[in-house]
Structures are given as structure tokens and as C-alpha cells.
Amino acid sequence: MLFPTLAFAVFFLFVYLVSWSLDRENGRRKLFLLLASWFFYAQWDWRFVGLLIVSAVLNWGVAALIVRSDRAGRRKLWVGLGVAANLLILGFFKYYGFFVEQAVDLLAQFGWERDLPLLQVVLPVGISFFTFQGISYVVDVYRGKTAPAESLLDVMLLMSFFPHLVAGPIVRASDLLPQFARVPRLTREMATHGLLLIVWGLFKKTVIASELATRLVDPVFFDPAAYGAIDIAAAVYAYAVQIYCDFSAYSDMAIGIAALLGYSFPRNFDQPYRRPRCRPSGAGGTSACPAGCATICMCRWAGGAKGCGHRA
């Protein structure tokens, strides 16, 4: 279920109406949003909703252990184990097949022909985003940048909240958890801002990015020998615009959708191409991620810029 679809529009209208009917009961409202987020994610593959739950419980538990530890060495141990566990989950789903194939080739070089078990592992949509979301929460609690969540429900919603679940942006716990702790309010400014961002994001995605891809980038990249130097140069620069519009469109829509539900996401994709390199601060480009890189760089690492669909 992608943002620029009729199915999502119907889904969001239902979520919007029900969530604001529960505006005086914050606990029930958060529970409803969590269930709605799981339903949203289940449209890709319902089996991986369990992975979301396991990941949230893991990071909630690690954060609790960090807070309860009174020795610096033990706190460092827990945060290390938490980050390692998150990366182990991510690495299994993304690189299991690659490592098995490499192990088979290595054994063959020593004359040991072995048929290692090769499972057909399906890559969960958005696993990079919610994994790094969990790492960000654990690391921020360890560094004292955010207080631990009041409940497991808040951590689950932090990691599963559907506006940023499959395509980002990664929102730090220090930005979102305090908002979950209070009853949200939808002001006229938030509603106007949210609607404008959604419309602008739809325009960038469905008009600019799609038109550049179908009319210029894809034809030239598919058969560059059939085009001249000017056409190829134009396609390269058009691809840069296409990538920016693809990524920033989903971020804009995510921020706008969250705003209509009463939650504020930090500004995202503020002229990323003007940055000379990835820096720890998110002020000049995208929301700061746990590794200190811009979201677009993380997406390229996770799945490659072209064709990753901003969903890795």
C-alpha cells in the first residue's frame, strides 16, 4: 500500500476519522494507531508484523536494562548487545544468501564440496528503516539524549508508526516520544501545512519524478549507445532530479500525514545536494540518523539509489 494510491487514501481517511474520535483517550488512540500501522504493514506481508513486534520488544528491553544499570561498563555492554542484535536481524534478512554462497565458493577452493542449506529469505519492506529507528532509540537512551519510553506501547508505535514505517524519515525518539505522551491537537496551521506537503509530495512523485523517468532517464539508461552526448548528460542530471523528487516526495507526504494526525516530524530533505558530504547534524539535509548520515545515503547503502524505491 503506497502513499499515492486510492487504497491508501481510503485507509488514511478511516484512520483520520477514528483517531480524532479518540482524541480524549490518548492510550486508546495510540493503540488504534499501532493496530492501523500493523494493518498497513501487513498489506506487503502479514508474516513480518511479528518481526516488527520482536524488534520493538528487543529495543524496549535493552533501553530498560541500560537505564537500570548503575555502572558505565554494564551500560556500554547493553547498548553494544542491543545494536549488535539489531544489526544481526538486518544482516540475516539482507545478506544471508550472499554469505552462504560465499561460504560454498570458499569451501570449493579447498576441495570441500558441500551443499549448504540455502533458505529463500524474503526481504521485509522497510527493515532498514525500522531497524535503524530501534538503534537510534537505544543509543539515544544510552547517551542520555532521551528518556526511556513510558510503556512498551510507545516504543512499538515509535517503530511501527505508518507514516514513516517503510520509507522514512527516521524520527528520533526525543522528537516523537514526548508527543506520544500527551494528547495531540490539530491546529489550523498544522492542517494547512500537512495538506500542502501531501499535495506537493504527490506532485513531485507522480508528475516530476515519473515523467523524467519514463520520458528521459529510463530510455537513455536502457540503451545509451542510441543517444548522443547531450542526451546522456541530460539524462544524468535528470536522474539526479528524479532521485531527489522520489525520496523527498515520500518524506514530504510522511510529514504531512503525521501532521494531520497531530504529530510533528522534523523537516527533511532540505537541499541535500548542496551538502559537500554527510555530516552528523541533520540541520542542513535530512533528519539525523543513528549513524550520523543523511537518509538518502542510508538508503543508497541499504538498497542502492536506483530501484530501491526508498523502501529498504
PDB file of C-alpha atoms in Angstrom:
ATOM      1  CA  MET A   1       0.000   0.000   0.000  1.00  0.00           C
ATOM      2  CA  LEU A   2       1.866   3.035  -1.283  1.00  0.00           C
ATOM      3  CA  PHE A   3       1.037   6.637  -0.412  1.00  0.00           C
ATOM      4  CA  PRO A   4      -0.022   7.829  -3.910  1.00  0.00           C
ATOM      5  CA  THR A   5      -2.768   5.213  -4.293  1.00  0.00           C
ATOM      6  CA  LEU A   6      -6.529   5.126  -3.834  1.00  0.00           C
ATOM      7  CA  ALA A   7      -6.230   2.266  -1.352  1.00  0.00           C
ATOM      8  CA  PHE A   8      -4.041   4.349   0.923  1.00  0.00           C
ATOM      9  CA  ALA A   9      -6.380   7.342   0.619  1.00  0.00           C
ATOM     10  CA  VAL A  10      -9.293   5.209   1.854  1.00  0.00           C
ATOM     11  CA  PHE A  11      -7.133   3.722   4.617  1.00  0.00           C
ATOM     12  CA  PHE A  12      -5.916   7.119   5.797  1.00  0.00           C
ATOM     13  CA  LEU A  13      -9.410   8.641   5.756  1.00  0.00           C
ATOM     14  CA  PHE A  14     -10.601   5.860   8.068  1.00  0.00           C
ATOM     15  CA  VAL A  15      -7.571   6.256  10.362  1.00  0.00           C
ATOM     16  CA  TYR A  16      -8.009  10.038  10.447  1.00  0.00           C
ATOM     17  CA  LEU A  17     -11.692   9.881  11.416  1.00  0.00           C
ATOM     18  CA  VAL A  18     -11.300   7.175  14.062  1.00  0.00           C
ATOM     19  CA  SER A  19      -8.134   8.616  15.615  1.00  0.00           C
ATOM     20  CA  TRP A  20      -9.664  12.045  16.122  1.00  0.00           C
ATOM     21  CA  SER A  21     -12.789  10.473  17.592  1.00  0.00           C
ATOM     22  CA  LEU A  22     -10.438   9.118  20.288  1.00  0.00           C
ATOM     23  CA  ASP A  23      -8.682  12.431  20.897  1.00  0.00           C
ATOM     24  CA  ARG A  24      -9.640  12.462  24.597  1.00  0.00           C
ATOM     25  CA  GLU A  25      -8.371   8.929  25.228  1.00  0.00           C
ATOM     26  CA  ASN A  26      -4.689   9.004  24.366  1.00  0.00           C
ATOM     27  CA  GLY A  27      -3.983   5.407  25.354  1.00  0.00           C
ATOM     28  CA  ARG A  28      -6.721   4.013  23.126  1.00  0.00           C
ATOM     29  CA  ARG A  29      -5.739   6.389  20.366  1.00  0.00           C
ATOM     30  CA  LYS A  30      -2.144   5.143  20.398  1.00  0.00           C
ATOM     31  CA  LEU A  31      -3.320   1.542  20.472  1.00  0.00           C
ATOM     32  CA  PHE A  32      -5.570   2.193  17.474  1.00  0.00           C
ATOM     33  CA  LEU A  33      -2.727   3.873  15.563  1.00  0.00           C
ATOM     34  CA  LEU A  34      -0.470   0.909  16.333  1.00  0.00           C
ATOM     35  CA  LEU A  35      -3.038  -1.589  15.062  1.00  0.00           C
ATOM     36  CA  ALA A  36      -3.612   0.558  11.979  1.00  0.00           C
ATOM     37  CA  SER A  37       0.145   0.683  11.370  1.00  0.00           C
ATOM     38  CA  TRP A  38       0.384  -3.103  11.610  1.00  0.00           C
ATOM     39  CA  PHE A  39      -2.512  -3.438   9.171  1.00  0.00           C
ATOM     40  CA  PHE A  40      -0.738  -1.025   6.818  1.00  0.00           C
ATOM     41  CA  TYR A  41       2.472  -3.064   7.004  1.00  0.00           C
ATOM     42  CA  ALA A  42       0.599  -6.365   6.636  1.00  0.00           C
ATOM     43  CA  GLN A  43      -0.516  -5.305   3.157  1.00  0.00           C
ATOM     44  CA  TRP A  44       3.000  -6.219   1.985  1.00  0.00           C
ATOM     45  CA  ASP A  45       3.403  -9.382   4.048  1.00  0.00           C
ATOM     46  CA  TRP A  46       1.486 -10.053   7.270  1.00  0.00           C
ATOM     47  CA  ARG A  47       4.141 -12.507   8.475  1.00  0.00           C
ATOM     48  CA  PHE A  48       6.619  -9.696   9.130  1.00  0.00           C
ATOM     49  CA  VAL A  49       4.330  -7.885  11.550  1.00  0.00           C
ATOM     50  CA  GLY A  50       5.795 -10.305  14.082  1.00  0.00           C
ATOM     51  CA  LEU A  51       9.270  -9.046  13.187  1.00  0.00           C
ATOM     52  CA  LEU A  52       8.132  -5.502  13.988  1.00  0.00           C
ATOM     53  CA  ILE A  53       6.855  -6.655  17.371  1.00  0.00           C
ATOM     54  CA  VAL A  54      10.035  -8.605  18.181  1.00  0.00           C
ATOM     55  CA  SER A  55      12.214  -5.658  17.181  1.00  0.00           C
ATOM     56  CA  ALA A  56      10.208  -3.262  19.351  1.00  0.00           C
ATOM     57  CA  VAL A  57      10.305  -5.579  22.377  1.00  0.00           C
ATOM     58  CA  LEU A  58      14.058  -6.047  21.889  1.00  0.00           C
ATOM     59  CA  ASN A  59      14.804  -2.322  21.862  1.00  0.00           C
ATOM     60  CA  TRP A  60      12.381  -1.560  24.698  1.00  0.00           C
ATOM     61  CA  GLY A  61      14.033  -4.231  26.832  1.00  0.00           C
ATOM     62  CA  VAL A  62      17.576  -3.107  26.047  1.00  0.00           C
ATOM     63  CA  ALA A  63      16.716   0.515  26.850  1.00  0.00           C
ATOM     64  CA  ALA A  64      15.190  -0.570  30.167  1.00  0.00           C
ATOM     65  CA  LEU A  65      18.325  -2.543  31.048  1.00  0.00           C
ATOM     66  CA  ILE A  66      20.520   0.447  30.197  1.00  0.00           C
ATOM     67  CA  VAL A  67      18.520   2.716  32.490  1.00  0.00           C
ATOM     68  CA  ARG A  68      18.580   0.221  35.359  1.00  0.00           C
ATOM     69  CA  SER A  69      22.340  -0.362  35.120  1.00  0.00           C
ATOM     70  CA  ASP A  70      24.331   1.738  37.566  1.00  0.00           C
ATOM     71  CA  ARG A  71      27.775   1.001  36.114  1.00  0.00           C
ATOM     72  CA  ALA A  72      29.111   2.585  32.949  1.00  0.00           C
ATOM     73  CA  GLY A  73      30.710  -0.652  31.756  1.00  0.00           C
ATOM     74  CA  ARG A  74      27.457  -2.561  32.025  1.00  0.00           C
ATOM     75  CA  ARG A  75      25.533   0.216  30.250  1.00  0.00           C
ATOM     76  CA  LYS A  76      28.060   0.089  27.430  1.00  0.00           C
ATOM     77  CA  LEU A  77      27.688  -3.687  27.270  1.00  0.00           C
ATOM     78  CA  TRP A  78      23.912  -3.479  26.962  1.00  0.00           C
ATOM     79  CA  VAL A  79      23.976  -0.841  24.244  1.00  0.00           C
ATOM     80  CA  GLY A  80      26.570  -2.863  22.339  1.00  0.00           C
ATOM     81  CA  LEU A  81      24.474  -6.012  22.574  1.00  0.00           C
ATOM     82  CA  GLY A  82      21.367  -4.102  21.540  1.00  0.00           C
ATOM     83  CA  VAL A  83      22.983  -2.599  18.459  1.00  0.00           C
ATOM     84  CA  ALA A  84      24.542  -5.958  17.561  1.00  0.00           C
ATOM     85  CA  ALA A  85      21.185  -7.740  17.869  1.00  0.00           C
ATOM     86  CA  ASN A  86      19.513  -5.197  15.603  1.00  0.00           C
ATOM     87  CA  LEU A  87      22.274  -5.469  13.013  1.00  0.00           C
ATOM     88  CA  LEU A  88      22.160  -9.270  13.224  1.00  0.00           C
ATOM     89  CA  ILE A  89      18.468  -9.245  12.323  1.00  0.00           C
ATOM     90  CA  LEU A  90      19.094  -6.809   9.483  1.00  0.00           C
ATOM     91  CA  GLY A  91      22.119  -8.750   8.233  1.00  0.00           C
ATOM     92  CA  PHE A  92      20.271 -12.072   8.221  1.00  0.00           C
ATOM     93  CA  PHE A  93      17.455 -10.826   6.019  1.00  0.00           C
ATOM     94  CA  LYS A  94      19.655  -8.787   3.698  1.00  0.00           C
ATOM     95  CA  TYR A  95      22.818 -10.862   3.392  1.00  0.00           C
ATOM     96  CA  TYR A  96      22.076 -14.474   4.370  1.00  0.00           C
ATOM     97  CA  GLY A  97      22.054 -15.719   0.767  1.00  0.00           C
ATOM     98  CA  PHE A  98      25.219 -13.808  -0.101  1.00  0.00           C
ATOM     99  CA  PHE A  99      27.218 -15.234   2.810  1.00  0.00           C
ATOM    100  CA  VAL A 100      26.051 -18.803   2.152  1.00  0.00           C
ATOM    101  CA  GLU A 101      27.113 -18.533  -1.493  1.00  0.00           C
ATOM    102  CA  GLN A 102      30.489 -17.124  -0.475  1.00  0.00           C
ATOM    103  CA  ALA A 103      30.955 -19.954   2.045  1.00  0.00           C
ATOM    104  CA  VAL A 104      30.191 -22.561  -0.638  1.00  0.00           C
ATOM    105  CA  ASP A 105      32.716 -20.972  -3.016  1.00  0.00           C
ATOM    106  CA  LEU A 106      35.360 -20.820  -0.277  1.00  0.00           C
ATOM    107  CA  LEU A 107      34.891 -24.484   0.634  1.00  0.00           C
ATOM    108  CA  ALA A 108      35.088 -25.428  -3.042  1.00  0.00           C
ATOM    109  CA  GLN A 109      38.505 -23.758  -3.328  1.00  0.00           C
ATOM    110  CA  PHE A 110      39.782 -26.133  -0.642  1.00  0.00           C
ATOM    111  CA  GLY A 111      38.229 -29.120  -2.381  1.00  0.00           C
ATOM    112  CA  TRP A 112      35.343 -29.448   0.071  1.00  0.00           C
ATOM    113  CA  GLU A 113      32.199 -29.621  -1.983  1.00  0.00           C
ATOM    114  CA  ARG A 114      29.280 -29.032   0.354  1.00  0.00           C
ATOM    115  CA  ASP A 115      25.647 -28.198  -0.282  1.00  0.00           C
ATOM    116  CA  LEU A 116      24.890 -25.760   2.490  1.00  0.00           C
ATOM    117  CA  PRO A 117      21.238 -25.095   3.296  1.00  0.00           C
ATOM    118  CA  LEU A 118      20.108 -22.079   1.291  1.00  0.00           C
ATOM    119  CA  LEU A 119      16.844 -20.650   2.535  1.00  0.00           C
ATOM    120  CA  GLN A 120      14.786 -18.380   0.342  1.00  0.00           C
ATOM    121  CA  VAL A 121      14.737 -15.381   2.666  1.00  0.00           C
ATOM    122  CA  VAL A 122      12.225 -12.687   1.778  1.00  0.00           C
ATOM    123  CA  LEU A 123      13.433  -9.153   2.496  1.00  0.00           C
ATOM    124  CA  PRO A 124      10.883  -7.362   4.716  1.00  0.00           C
ATOM    125  CA  VAL A 125       9.820  -3.989   3.386  1.00  0.00           C
ATOM    126  CA  GLY A 126      11.309  -1.114   5.348  1.00  0.00           C
ATOM    127  CA  ILE A 127      13.551  -3.312   7.504  1.00  0.00           C
ATOM    128  CA  SER A 128      16.457  -0.879   7.261  1.00  0.00           C
ATOM    129  CA  PHE A 129      14.275   1.994   8.430  1.00  0.00           C
ATOM    130  CA  PHE A 130      12.704   0.365  11.463  1.00  0.00           C
ATOM    131  CA  THR A 131      15.974  -1.340  12.422  1.00  0.00           C
ATOM    132  CA  PHE A 132      17.864   1.951  12.462  1.00  0.00           C
ATOM    133  CA  GLN A 133      14.892   3.527  14.220  1.00  0.00           C
ATOM    134  CA  GLY A 134      15.369   0.997  17.015  1.00  0.00           C
ATOM    135  CA  ILE A 135      19.126   1.544  17.125  1.00  0.00           C
ATOM    136  CA  SER A 136      18.554   5.289  17.308  1.00  0.00           C
ATOM    137  CA  TYR A 137      16.265   4.844  20.317  1.00  0.00           C
ATOM    138  CA  VAL A 138      18.683   2.577  22.205  1.00  0.00           C
ATOM    139  CA  VAL A 139      21.692   4.813  21.515  1.00  0.00           C
ATOM    140  CA  ASP A 140      19.822   7.985  22.485  1.00  0.00           C
ATOM    141  CA  VAL A 141      18.748   6.422  25.795  1.00  0.00           C
ATOM    142  CA  TYR A 142      22.343   5.338  26.436  1.00  0.00           C
ATOM    143  CA  ARG A 143      23.669   8.833  25.693  1.00  0.00           C
ATOM    144  CA  GLY A 144      21.002  10.469  27.826  1.00  0.00           C
ATOM    145  CA  LYS A 145      19.522  12.361  24.870  1.00  0.00           C
ATOM    146  CA  THR A 146      16.069  10.981  25.520  1.00  0.00           C
ATOM    147  CA  ALA A 147      14.250   9.449  28.456  1.00  0.00           C
ATOM    148  CA  PRO A 148      13.115   5.843  28.068  1.00  0.00           C
ATOM    149  CA  ALA A 149       9.574   5.359  26.792  1.00  0.00           C
ATOM    150  CA  GLU A 150       6.804   5.298  29.380  1.00  0.00           C
ATOM    151  CA  SER A 151       5.489   1.999  28.024  1.00  0.00           C
ATOM    152  CA  LEU A 152       6.129  -0.751  25.516  1.00  0.00           C
ATOM    153  CA  LEU A 153       3.181   0.640  23.532  1.00  0.00           C
ATOM    154  CA  ASP A 154       5.094   3.867  22.910  1.00  0.00           C
ATOM    155  CA  VAL A 155       8.167   2.013  21.629  1.00  0.00           C
ATOM    156  CA  MET A 156       6.040  -0.167  19.364  1.00  0.00           C
ATOM    157  CA  LEU A 157       4.310   2.904  17.956  1.00  0.00           C
ATOM    158  CA  LEU A 158       7.628   4.711  17.591  1.00  0.00           C
ATOM    159  CA  MET A 159       8.969   1.915  15.390  1.00  0.00           C
ATOM    160  CA  SER A 160       5.721   0.995  13.608  1.00  0.00           C
ATOM    161  CA  PHE A 161       4.023   4.375  13.038  1.00  0.00           C
ATOM    162  CA  PHE A 162       2.875   4.007   9.436  1.00  0.00           C
ATOM    163  CA  PRO A 163       3.736   7.477   8.042  1.00  0.00           C
ATOM    164  CA  HIS A 164       7.475   6.737   8.372  1.00  0.00           C
ATOM    165  CA  LEU A 165       7.459   2.927   8.613  1.00  0.00           C
ATOM    166  CA  VAL A 166       8.504   1.810   5.122  1.00  0.00           C
ATOM    167  CA  ALA A 167      10.084   4.890   3.574  1.00  0.00           C
ATOM    168  CA  GLY A 168      11.300   7.048   6.432  1.00  0.00           C
ATOM    169  CA  PRO A 169      12.209   9.599   7.500  1.00  0.00           C
ATOM    170  CA  ILE A 170      13.816   8.223  10.643  1.00  0.00           C
ATOM    171  CA  VAL A 171      12.468  10.325  13.502  1.00  0.00           C
ATOM    172  CA  ARG A 172      14.444  10.396  16.717  1.00  0.00           C
ATOM    173  CA  ALA A 173      12.754   9.175  19.853  1.00  0.00           C
ATOM    174  CA  SER A 174      13.442  12.523  21.517  1.00  0.00           C
ATOM    175  CA  ASP A 175      11.222  14.161  18.875  1.00  0.00           C
ATOM    176  CA  LEU A 176       8.360  11.666  18.851  1.00  0.00           C
ATOM    177  CA  LEU A 177       8.048  10.051  22.302  1.00  0.00           C
ATOM    178  CA  PRO A 178       7.154  13.322  24.084  1.00  0.00           C
ATOM    179  CA  GLN A 179       4.380  13.813  21.529  1.00  0.00           C
ATOM    180  CA  PHE A 180       3.027  10.323  22.224  1.00  0.00           C
ATOM    181  CA  ALA A 181       2.927  11.153  25.938  1.00  0.00           C
ATOM    182  CA  ARG A 182       0.358  13.915  25.504  1.00  0.00           C
ATOM    183  CA  VAL A 183      -2.985  14.194  23.749  1.00  0.00           C
ATOM    184  CA  PRO A 184      -2.324  15.656  20.281  1.00  0.00           C
ATOM    185  CA  ARG A 185      -4.043  18.751  18.977  1.00  0.00           C
ATOM    186  CA  LEU A 186      -4.633  19.636  15.326  1.00  0.00           C
ATOM    187  CA  THR A 187      -4.290  23.353  14.721  1.00  0.00           C
ATOM    188  CA  ARG A 188      -5.252  25.153  11.540  1.00  0.00           C
ATOM    189  CA  GLU A 189      -1.581  25.768  10.791  1.00  0.00           C
ATOM    190  CA  MET A 190      -0.717  22.059  11.160  1.00  0.00           C
ATOM    191  CA  ALA A 191      -3.619  21.009   8.936  1.00  0.00           C
ATOM    192  CA  THR A 192      -2.732  23.530   6.231  1.00  0.00           C
ATOM    193  CA  HIS A 193       0.942  22.623   6.375  1.00  0.00           C
ATOM    194  CA  GLY A 194       0.150  18.908   6.235  1.00  0.00           C
ATOM    195  CA  LEU A 195      -2.182  19.205   3.252  1.00  0.00           C
ATOM    196  CA  LEU A 196       0.286  21.362   1.334  1.00  0.00           C
ATOM    197  CA  LEU A 197       3.109  18.873   1.949  1.00  0.00           C
ATOM    198  CA  ILE A 198       0.957  15.945   0.808  1.00  0.00           C
ATOM    199  CA  VAL A 199      -0.084  17.739  -2.402  1.00  0.00           C
ATOM    200  CA  TRP A 200       3.483  18.865  -3.084  1.00  0.00           C
ATOM    201  CA  GLY A 201       4.806  15.386  -2.447  1.00  0.00           C
ATOM    202  CA  LEU A 202       2.241  13.832  -4.779  1.00  0.00           C
ATOM    203  CA  PHE A 203       3.188  16.335  -7.474  1.00  0.00           C
ATOM    204  CA  LYS A 204       6.910  15.596  -7.152  1.00  0.00           C
ATOM    205  CA  LYS A 205       6.328  11.844  -7.199  1.00  0.00           C
ATOM    206  CA  THR A 206       3.635  11.389  -9.813  1.00  0.00           C
ATOM    207  CA  VAL A 207       4.484  14.266 -12.136  1.00  0.00           C
ATOM    208  CA  ILE A 208       8.137  15.283 -11.929  1.00  0.00           C
ATOM    209  CA  ALA A 209       9.829  12.003 -10.968  1.00  0.00           C
ATOM    210  CA  SER A 210       7.582   9.748 -13.051  1.00  0.00           C
ATOM    211  CA  GLU A 211       7.735  11.920 -16.160  1.00  0.00           C
ATOM    212  CA  LEU A 212      11.516  12.252 -16.004  1.00  0.00           C
ATOM    213  CA  ALA A 213      11.867   8.509 -15.549  1.00  0.00           C
ATOM    214  CA  THR A 214       9.577   7.406 -18.364  1.00  0.00           C
ATOM    215  CA  ARG A 215      10.399  10.094 -20.924  1.00  0.00           C
ATOM    216  CA  LEU A 216      14.137  10.590 -20.459  1.00  0.00           C
ATOM    217  CA  VAL A 217      16.055   8.660 -17.806  1.00  0.00           C
ATOM    218  CA  ASP A 218      14.883   5.086 -18.428  1.00  0.00           C
ATOM    219  CA  PRO A 219      15.138   5.174 -22.254  1.00  0.00           C
ATOM    220  CA  VAL A 220      18.649   6.660 -22.193  1.00  0.00           C
ATOM    221  CA  PHE A 221      19.943   4.410 -19.432  1.00  0.00           C
ATOM    222  CA  PHE A 222      18.463   1.329 -21.135  1.00  0.00           C
ATOM    223  CA  ASP A 223      20.303   1.957 -24.422  1.00  0.00           C
ATOM    224  CA  PRO A 224      22.869   4.778 -24.052  1.00  0.00           C
ATOM    225  CA  ALA A 225      24.562   3.872 -27.350  1.00  0.00           C
ATOM    226  CA  ALA A 226      21.477   5.051 -29.237  1.00  0.00           C
ATOM    227  CA  TYR A 227      21.777   8.594 -27.858  1.00  0.00           C
ATOM    228  CA  GLY A 228      24.229  11.440 -28.216  1.00  0.00           C
ATOM    229  CA  ALA A 229      26.392  13.096 -25.580  1.00  0.00           C
ATOM    230  CA  ILE A 230      23.882  15.882 -24.887  1.00  0.00           C
ATOM    231  CA  ASP A 231      21.045  13.391 -24.337  1.00  0.00           C
ATOM    232  CA  ILE A 232      23.170  11.283 -21.986  1.00  0.00           C
ATOM    233  CA  ALA A 233      24.263  14.331 -19.988  1.00  0.00           C
ATOM    234  CA  ALA A 234      20.663  15.499 -19.763  1.00  0.00           C
ATOM    235  CA  ALA A 235      19.589  12.038 -18.562  1.00  0.00           C
ATOM    236  CA  VAL A 236      22.280  12.002 -15.867  1.00  0.00           C
ATOM    237  CA  TYR A 237      21.167  15.353 -14.469  1.00  0.00           C
ATOM    238  CA  ALA A 238      17.518  14.382 -14.858  1.00  0.00           C
ATOM    239  CA  TYR A 239      18.218  11.234 -12.860  1.00  0.00           C
ATOM    240  CA  ALA A 240      19.607  13.373 -10.034  1.00  0.00           C
ATOM    241  CA  VAL A 241      16.364  15.358 -10.032  1.00  0.00           C
ATOM    242  CA  GLN A 242      14.309  12.161 -10.250  1.00  0.00           C
ATOM    243  CA  ILE A 243      16.076  10.628  -7.241  1.00  0.00           C
ATOM    244  CA  TYR A 244      15.611  13.791  -5.206  1.00  0.00           C
ATOM    245  CA  CYS A 245      11.913  14.018  -6.080  1.00  0.00           C
ATOM    246  CA  ASP A 246      11.326  10.316  -5.384  1.00  0.00           C
ATOM    247  CA  PHE A 247      12.928  10.452  -1.944  1.00  0.00           C
ATOM    248  CA  SER A 248      11.739  13.860  -0.874  1.00  0.00           C
ATOM    249  CA  ALA A 249       8.181  13.213  -2.101  1.00  0.00           C
ATOM    250  CA  TYR A 250       7.719  10.304   0.297  1.00  0.00           C
ATOM    251  CA  SER A 251       9.294  12.314   3.112  1.00  0.00           C
ATOM    252  CA  ASP A 252       7.023  15.284   2.430  1.00  0.00           C
ATOM    253  CA  MET A 253       3.947  13.072   2.353  1.00  0.00           C
ATOM    254  CA  ALA A 254       5.024  11.299   5.552  1.00  0.00           C
ATOM    255  CA  ILE A 255       5.476  14.625   7.355  1.00  0.00           C
ATOM    256  CA  GLY A 256       2.120  15.870   6.030  1.00  0.00           C
ATOM    257  CA  ILE A 257       0.246  12.686   7.005  1.00  0.00           C
ATOM    258  CA  ALA A 258       1.733  12.769  10.514  1.00  0.00           C
ATOM    259  CA  ALA A 259       0.776  16.446  10.831  1.00  0.00           C
ATOM    260  CA  LEU A 260      -2.862  15.669  10.005  1.00  0.00           C
ATOM    261  CA  LEU A 261      -2.797  13.130  12.843  1.00  0.00           C
ATOM    262  CA  GLY A 262      -1.427  15.775  15.228  1.00  0.00           C
ATOM    263  CA  TYR A 263       2.259  14.784  15.246  1.00  0.00           C
ATOM    264  CA  SER A 264       5.204  16.844  14.080  1.00  0.00           C
ATOM    265  CA  PHE A 265       8.127  15.294  12.203  1.00  0.00           C
ATOM    266  CA  PRO A 266      11.377  17.257  11.749  1.00  0.00           C
ATOM    267  CA  ARG A 267      11.996  18.952   8.435  1.00  0.00           C
ATOM    268  CA  ASN A 268      13.510  16.559   5.921  1.00  0.00           C
ATOM    269  CA  PHE A 269      15.459  16.799   2.661  1.00  0.00           C
ATOM    270  CA  ASP A 270      16.411  20.447   2.942  1.00  0.00           C
ATOM    271  CA  GLN A 271      18.607  20.800  -0.191  1.00  0.00           C
ATOM    272  CA  PRO A 272      20.685  17.597   0.308  1.00  0.00           C
ATOM    273  CA  TYR A 273      22.623  18.045  -2.958  1.00  0.00           C
ATOM    274  CA  ARG A 274      24.176  21.228  -1.599  1.00  0.00           C
ATOM    275  CA  ARG A 275      25.898  19.320   1.199  1.00  0.00           C
ATOM    276  CA  PRO A 276      29.570  18.604   0.484  1.00  0.00           C
ATOM    277  CA  ARG A 277      29.438  15.365   2.488  1.00  0.00           C
ATOM    278  CA  CYS A 278      27.387  13.503   5.103  1.00  0.00           C
ATOM    279  CA  ARG A 279      27.691  15.175   8.475  1.00  0.00           C
ATOM    280  CA  PRO A 280      26.383  14.162  11.910  1.00  0.00           C
ATOM    281  CA  SER A 281      23.977  17.087  12.007  1.00  0.00           C
ATOM    282  CA  GLY A 282      20.635  16.799  10.251  1.00  0.00           C
ATOM    283  CA  ALA A 283      20.114  20.545  10.083  1.00  0.00           C
ATOM    284  CA  GLY A 284      21.346  21.039   6.547  1.00  0.00           C
ATOM    285  CA  GLY A 285      19.927  17.997   4.861  1.00  0.00           C
ATOM    286  CA  THR A 286      17.774  15.243   6.267  1.00  0.00           C
ATOM    287  CA  SER A 287      16.780  14.099   9.688  1.00  0.00           C
ATOM    288  CA  ALA A 288      19.785  12.898  11.631  1.00  0.00           C
ATOM    289  CA  CYS A 289      20.072   9.125  11.633  1.00  0.00           C
ATOM    290  CA  PRO A 290      21.826   6.977  14.254  1.00  0.00           C
ATOM    291  CA  ALA A 291      24.896   6.534  12.106  1.00  0.00           C
ATOM    292  CA  GLY A 292      25.107  10.285  11.602  1.00  0.00           C
ATOM    293  CA  CYS A 293      24.417  10.173   7.866  1.00  0.00           C
ATOM    294  CA  ALA A 294      21.714  11.631   5.701  1.00  0.00           C
ATOM    295  CA  THR A 295      18.727   9.438   4.953  1.00  0.00           C
ATOM    296  CA  ILE A 296      19.475   9.392   1.245  1.00  0.00           C
ATOM    297  CA  CYS A 297      22.954   7.991   1.938  1.00  0.00           C
ATOM    298  CA  MET A 298      21.500   5.321   4.193  1.00  0.00           C
ATOM    299  CA  CYS A 299      19.022   4.319   1.501  1.00  0.00           C
ATOM    300  CA  ARG A 300      21.798   4.004  -1.072  1.00  0.00           C
ATOM    301  CA  TRP A 301      23.735   1.806   1.370  1.00  0.00           C
ATOM    302  CA  ALA A 302      20.656  -0.270   2.141  1.00  0.00           C
ATOM    303  CA  GLY A 303      19.453  -0.942  -1.346  1.00  0.00           C
ATOM    304  CA  GLY A 304      21.098   1.215  -3.956  1.00  0.00           C
ATOM    305  CA  ALA A 305      19.634   4.503  -5.136  1.00  0.00           C
ATOM    306  CA  LYS A 306      18.162   3.389  -8.449  1.00  0.00           C
ATOM    307  CA  GLY A 307      15.366   0.948  -7.917  1.00  0.00           C
ATOM    308  CA  CYS A 308      15.480   0.849  -4.124  1.00  0.00           C
ATOM    309  CA  GLY A 309      12.107   2.592  -4.078  1.00  0.00           C
ATOM    310  CA  HIS A 310      13.052   4.337  -0.820  1.00  0.00           C
ATOM    311  CA  ARG A 311      11.705   1.272   0.965  1.00  0.00           C
ATOM    312  CA  ALA A 312      14.781  -0.603   2.067  1.00  0.00           C
TER     313      ALA A 312
END
